[in-house]
Coordinates of C-alpha atoms in Angstrom, one line a residue:
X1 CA 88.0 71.8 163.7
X2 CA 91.0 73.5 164.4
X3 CA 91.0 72.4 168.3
X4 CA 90.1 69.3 167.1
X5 CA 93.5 69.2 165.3
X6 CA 95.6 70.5 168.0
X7 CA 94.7 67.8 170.1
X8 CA 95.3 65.7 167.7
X9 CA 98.9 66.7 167.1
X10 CA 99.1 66.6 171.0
X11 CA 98.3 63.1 171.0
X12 CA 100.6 62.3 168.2
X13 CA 103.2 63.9 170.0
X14 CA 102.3 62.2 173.5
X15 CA 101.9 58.6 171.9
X16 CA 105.7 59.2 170.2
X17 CA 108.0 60.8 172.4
X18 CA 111.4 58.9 172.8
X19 CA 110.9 55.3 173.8
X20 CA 113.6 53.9 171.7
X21 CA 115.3 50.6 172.0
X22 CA 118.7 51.7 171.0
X23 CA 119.2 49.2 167.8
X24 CA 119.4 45.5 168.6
X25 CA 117.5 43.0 170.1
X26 CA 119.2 42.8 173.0
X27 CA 118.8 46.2 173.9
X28 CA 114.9 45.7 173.4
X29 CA 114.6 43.2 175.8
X30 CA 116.8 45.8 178.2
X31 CA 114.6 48.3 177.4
X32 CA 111.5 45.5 177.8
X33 CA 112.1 44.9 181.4
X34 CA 113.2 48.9 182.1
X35 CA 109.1 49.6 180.9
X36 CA 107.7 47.0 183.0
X37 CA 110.0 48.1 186.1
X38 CA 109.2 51.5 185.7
X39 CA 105.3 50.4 185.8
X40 CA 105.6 48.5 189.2
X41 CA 107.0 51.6 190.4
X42 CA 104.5 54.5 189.6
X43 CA 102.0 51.5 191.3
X44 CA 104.3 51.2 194.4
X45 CA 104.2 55.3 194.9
X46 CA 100.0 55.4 194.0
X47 CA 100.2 52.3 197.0
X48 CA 102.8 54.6 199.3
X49 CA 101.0 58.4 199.1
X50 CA 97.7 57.8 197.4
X51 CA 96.5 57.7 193.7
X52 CA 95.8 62.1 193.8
X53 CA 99.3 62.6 195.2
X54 CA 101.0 60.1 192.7
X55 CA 99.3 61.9 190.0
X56 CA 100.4 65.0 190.8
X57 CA 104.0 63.9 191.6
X58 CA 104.5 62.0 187.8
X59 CA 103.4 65.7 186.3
X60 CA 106.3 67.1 188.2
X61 CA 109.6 68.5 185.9
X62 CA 112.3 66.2 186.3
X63 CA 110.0 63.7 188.6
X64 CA 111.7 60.1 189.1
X65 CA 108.8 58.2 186.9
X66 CA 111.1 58.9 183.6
X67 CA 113.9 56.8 183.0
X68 CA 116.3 57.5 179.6
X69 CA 113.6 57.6 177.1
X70 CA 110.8 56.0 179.1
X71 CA 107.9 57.5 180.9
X72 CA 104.9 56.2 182.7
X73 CA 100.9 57.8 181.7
X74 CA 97.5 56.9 183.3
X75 CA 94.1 56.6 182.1
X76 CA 90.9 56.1 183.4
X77 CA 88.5 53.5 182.0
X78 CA 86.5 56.3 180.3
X79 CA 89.4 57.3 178.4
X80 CA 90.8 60.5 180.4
X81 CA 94.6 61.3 180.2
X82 CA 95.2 61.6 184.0
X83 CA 98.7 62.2 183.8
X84 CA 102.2 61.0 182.1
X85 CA 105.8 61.9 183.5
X86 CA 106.4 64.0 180.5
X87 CA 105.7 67.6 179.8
X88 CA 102.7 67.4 177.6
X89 CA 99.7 69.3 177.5
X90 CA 97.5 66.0 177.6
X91 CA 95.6 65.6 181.1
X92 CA 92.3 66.0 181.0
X93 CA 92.1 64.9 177.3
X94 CA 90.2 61.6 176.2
X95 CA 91.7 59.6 173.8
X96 CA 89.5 56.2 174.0
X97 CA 88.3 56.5 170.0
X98 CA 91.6 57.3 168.9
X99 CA 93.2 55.1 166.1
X100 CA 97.2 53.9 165.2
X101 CA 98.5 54.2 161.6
X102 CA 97.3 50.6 161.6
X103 CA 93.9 51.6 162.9
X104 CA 94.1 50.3 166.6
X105 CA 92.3 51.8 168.7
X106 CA 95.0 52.1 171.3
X107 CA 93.4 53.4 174.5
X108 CA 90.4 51.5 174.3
X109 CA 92.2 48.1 173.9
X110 CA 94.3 48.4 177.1
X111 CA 90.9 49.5 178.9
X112 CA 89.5 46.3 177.5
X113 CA 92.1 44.1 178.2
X114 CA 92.7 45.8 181.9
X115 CA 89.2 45.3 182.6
X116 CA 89.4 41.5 181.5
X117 CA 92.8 40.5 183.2
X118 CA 94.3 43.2 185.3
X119 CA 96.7 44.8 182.8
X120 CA 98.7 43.6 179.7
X121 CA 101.1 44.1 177.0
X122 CA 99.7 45.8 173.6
X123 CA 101.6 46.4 170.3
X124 CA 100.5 49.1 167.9
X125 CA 102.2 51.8 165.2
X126 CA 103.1 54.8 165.7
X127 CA 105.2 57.9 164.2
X128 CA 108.6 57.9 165.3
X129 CA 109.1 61.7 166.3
X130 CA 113.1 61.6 165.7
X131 CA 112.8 59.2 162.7
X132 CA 109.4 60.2 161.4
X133 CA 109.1 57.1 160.6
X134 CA 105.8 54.5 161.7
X135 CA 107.2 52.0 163.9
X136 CA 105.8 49.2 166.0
X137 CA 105.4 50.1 169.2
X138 CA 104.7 47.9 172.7
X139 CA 103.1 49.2 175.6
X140 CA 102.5 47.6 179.6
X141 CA 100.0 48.7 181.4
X142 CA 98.2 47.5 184.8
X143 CA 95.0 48.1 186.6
X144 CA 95.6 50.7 189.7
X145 CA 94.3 48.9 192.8
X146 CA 90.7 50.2 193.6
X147 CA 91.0 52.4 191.0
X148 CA 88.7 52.4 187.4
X149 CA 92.0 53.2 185.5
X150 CA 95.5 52.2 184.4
X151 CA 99.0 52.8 184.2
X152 CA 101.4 52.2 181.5
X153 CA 104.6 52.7 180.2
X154 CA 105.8 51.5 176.6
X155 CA 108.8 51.6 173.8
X156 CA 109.5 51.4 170.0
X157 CA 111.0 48.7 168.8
X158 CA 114.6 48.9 167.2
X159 CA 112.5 47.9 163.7
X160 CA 109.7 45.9 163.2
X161 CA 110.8 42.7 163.2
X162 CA 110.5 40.0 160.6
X163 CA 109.2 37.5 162.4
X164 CA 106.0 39.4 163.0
X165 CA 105.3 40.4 159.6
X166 CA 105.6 36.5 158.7
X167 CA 102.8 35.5 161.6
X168 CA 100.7 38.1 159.6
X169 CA 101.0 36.8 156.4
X170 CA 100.4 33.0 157.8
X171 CA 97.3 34.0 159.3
X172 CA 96.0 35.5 155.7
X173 CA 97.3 32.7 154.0
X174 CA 96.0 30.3 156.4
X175 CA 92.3 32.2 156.0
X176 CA 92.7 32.6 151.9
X177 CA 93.4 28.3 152.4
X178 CA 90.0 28.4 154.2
X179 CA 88.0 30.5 151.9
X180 CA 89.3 28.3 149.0
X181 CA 88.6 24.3 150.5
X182 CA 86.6 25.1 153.2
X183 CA 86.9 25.4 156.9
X184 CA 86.6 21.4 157.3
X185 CA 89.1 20.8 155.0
X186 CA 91.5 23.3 155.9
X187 CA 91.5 22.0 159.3
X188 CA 92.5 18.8 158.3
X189 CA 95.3 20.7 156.4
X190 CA 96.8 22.5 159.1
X191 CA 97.5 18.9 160.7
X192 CA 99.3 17.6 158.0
X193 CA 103.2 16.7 158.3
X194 CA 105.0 18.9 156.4
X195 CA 102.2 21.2 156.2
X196 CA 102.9 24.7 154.5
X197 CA 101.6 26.5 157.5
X198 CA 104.7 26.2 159.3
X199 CA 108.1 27.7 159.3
X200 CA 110.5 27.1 162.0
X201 CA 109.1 28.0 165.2
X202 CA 105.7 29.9 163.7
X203 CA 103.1 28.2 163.1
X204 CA 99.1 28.7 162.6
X205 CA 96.6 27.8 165.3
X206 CA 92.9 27.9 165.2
X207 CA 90.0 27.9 168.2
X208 CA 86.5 28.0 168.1
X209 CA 84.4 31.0 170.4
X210 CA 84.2 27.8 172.8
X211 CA 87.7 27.8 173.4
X212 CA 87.9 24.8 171.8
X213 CA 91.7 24.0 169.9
X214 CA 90.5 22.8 166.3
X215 CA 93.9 22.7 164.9
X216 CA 97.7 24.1 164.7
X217 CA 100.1 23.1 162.4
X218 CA 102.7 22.8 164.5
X219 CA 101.2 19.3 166.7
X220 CA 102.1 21.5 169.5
X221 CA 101.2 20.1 173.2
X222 CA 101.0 21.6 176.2
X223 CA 102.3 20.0 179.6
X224 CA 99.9 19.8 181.9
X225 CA 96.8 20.7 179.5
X226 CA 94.3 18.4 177.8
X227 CA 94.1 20.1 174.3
X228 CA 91.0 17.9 173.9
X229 CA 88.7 20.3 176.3
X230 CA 87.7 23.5 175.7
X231 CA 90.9 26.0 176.7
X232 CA 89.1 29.3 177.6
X233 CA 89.4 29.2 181.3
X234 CA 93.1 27.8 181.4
X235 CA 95.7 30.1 182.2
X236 CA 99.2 30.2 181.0
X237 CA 102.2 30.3 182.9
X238 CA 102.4 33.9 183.4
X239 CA 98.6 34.2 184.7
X240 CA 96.9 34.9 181.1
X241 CA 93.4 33.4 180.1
X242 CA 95.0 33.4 176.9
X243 CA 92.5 31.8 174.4
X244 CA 89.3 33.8 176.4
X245 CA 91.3 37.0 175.5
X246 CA 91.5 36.1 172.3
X247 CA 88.0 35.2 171.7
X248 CA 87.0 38.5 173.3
X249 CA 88.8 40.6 171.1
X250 CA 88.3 38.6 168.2
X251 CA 84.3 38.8 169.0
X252 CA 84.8 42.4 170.0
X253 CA 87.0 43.9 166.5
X254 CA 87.3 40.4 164.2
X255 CA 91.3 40.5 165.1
X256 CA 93.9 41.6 167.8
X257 CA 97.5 40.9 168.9
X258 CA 97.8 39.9 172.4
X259 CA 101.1 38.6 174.4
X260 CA 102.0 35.7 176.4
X261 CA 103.8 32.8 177.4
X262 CA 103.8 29.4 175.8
X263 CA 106.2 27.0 174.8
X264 CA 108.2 27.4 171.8
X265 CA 108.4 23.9 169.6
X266 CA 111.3 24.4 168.6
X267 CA 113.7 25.1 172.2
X268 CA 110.4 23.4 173.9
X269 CA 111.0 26.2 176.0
X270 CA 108.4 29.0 178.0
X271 CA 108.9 32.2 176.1
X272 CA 107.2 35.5 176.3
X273 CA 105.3 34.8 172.4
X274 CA 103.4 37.6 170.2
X275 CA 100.4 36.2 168.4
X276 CA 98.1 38.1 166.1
X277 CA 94.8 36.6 164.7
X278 CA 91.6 37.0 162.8
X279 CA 88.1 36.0 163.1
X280 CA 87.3 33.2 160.4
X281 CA 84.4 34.7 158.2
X282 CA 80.9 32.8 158.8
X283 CA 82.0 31.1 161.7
X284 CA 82.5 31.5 165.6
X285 CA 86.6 31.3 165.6
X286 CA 89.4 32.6 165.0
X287 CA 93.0 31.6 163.2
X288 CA 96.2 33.0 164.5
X289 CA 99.5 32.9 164.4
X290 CA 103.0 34.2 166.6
X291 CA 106.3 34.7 166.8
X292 CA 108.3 34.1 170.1
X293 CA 110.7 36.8 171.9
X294 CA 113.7 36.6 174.0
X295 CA 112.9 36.8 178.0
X296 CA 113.2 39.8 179.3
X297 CA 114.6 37.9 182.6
X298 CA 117.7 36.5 180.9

């Protein structure tokens, strides 16, 4: 028991060291596109010298793979802590059943989601080591080439922003609305004008395990995209089977949070967009809702 709860602290210590945005959004997005660079780089050195050189190089005291408070770790699909470009005593160690705060189970959902579509963006809580505080935290990760594995590289956000917490509560209020009238009459809700499962630029959308788009409250279309036809094997703009991913995790867990692009109603814009959703109970869909971020290209 007692090694079981030093590797626990280990891990809590290795899941928050640094990575934080220094206060504004602004700054997040810097620090966005600084985590997603520094990924594309520990690939291009596993490409240049080979993935058991790399590995040893990101272990390496003051190795280049660490920039400010960022750092890059590697997992395999079985769970193994390969390496990070931070001094922790972590390699070696397999973390696929750990759980967040918010009981995520962190590692295993990037394996998932690397095994669907090649990599991906996760968002989680986690203790804040300088603040000792939970804070939401947003990791990238891509499959190494030829490789069962992964590598990453993620931040905490500034403060968990309010946008998010309002997607969450539409999603529950949009599933309380179907417990209450019924998932035939809800639908026929979420369509209305004026419908109260809308504010500003968030709205609630809801797809069958088909792929199917069965409503969203915002009448959103999509250029390009006949929302008549089942959506599961369209991609986005960035690549994404979006709605498959969603139907896989919701099938998998009942919920997940998954990002993307799609166009935002209100600029009628592409933006990168967070959605979180929730299987519908008794029925082969989900509801879900998300809240749109600033580019980390502008």
């Amino acid at each position: 028991m007692t090694d079981l709860k030093a590797t626990f602290c280990r891990v809590l210590l290795f899941l928050s060291v640094a990575m934080i945005a220094s206060g504004t959004w602004a700054d997040e997005v810097s620090t966005k596109k600084a985590a997603i660079s520094l990924v594309g780089k520990a690939l291009a050195q596993v490409e240049a010298i080979g993935l058991e050189q790399a590995l040893e190089d990101f272990k390496q005291p003051d190795n280049p793979f660490q920039e400010g408070d960022l750092y890059v770790f590697v997992y395999d699909f079985e769970g193994n802590n390969l390496a990070n470009s931070v001094p922790l005593d972590l390699p070696g160690a397999n973390l696929k059943d750990l759980r967040s705060p918010d009981g995520k189970l962190v590692i295993q959902q990037m394996i998932e989601m690397t095994k669907a579509s090649g990599g991906g963006a996760f968002e989680y809580d986690w203790i804040n080591p300088e603040t000792q505080q939970i804070q939401s935290k947003i990791s990238y990760f891509k499959k190494i080439p030829n490789f069962d594995g992964f590598i990453g590289s993620g931040y905490y956000r500034a403060e968990k922003p309010p946008a998010k917490k309002e997607s969450i509560t539409l999603v529950r209020q949009a599933l309380a609305h179907i417990e209450t009238v019924g998932l035939e009459q809800a639908l026929q809700d979420f369509k209305q004008p004026d419908n109260p499962f809308r504010d500003g630029e968030l709205y609630v959308f809801v797809y069958d395990f088909v792929g199917n788009n069965l409503a969203n409250s915002a009448k959103i279309t999509i250029p390009g995209v006949n929302l008549d036809k089942s959506l599961a094997q369209v991609r986005g703009p960035d690549g994404k089977l979006v709605v498959q991913q969603m139907i896989e995790m919701s099938k998998a867990r009942g919920w997940g949070a998954f990002e993307y692009e799609m166009v935002n109603p209100v600029t009628q814009q592409l933006q990168p967009k967070i959605s979180y959703f929730r299987k519908i109970p008794d029925f082969e869909g989900f509801v879900g809702s998300g809240y749109y971020i600033s580019n980390p290209e502008q």
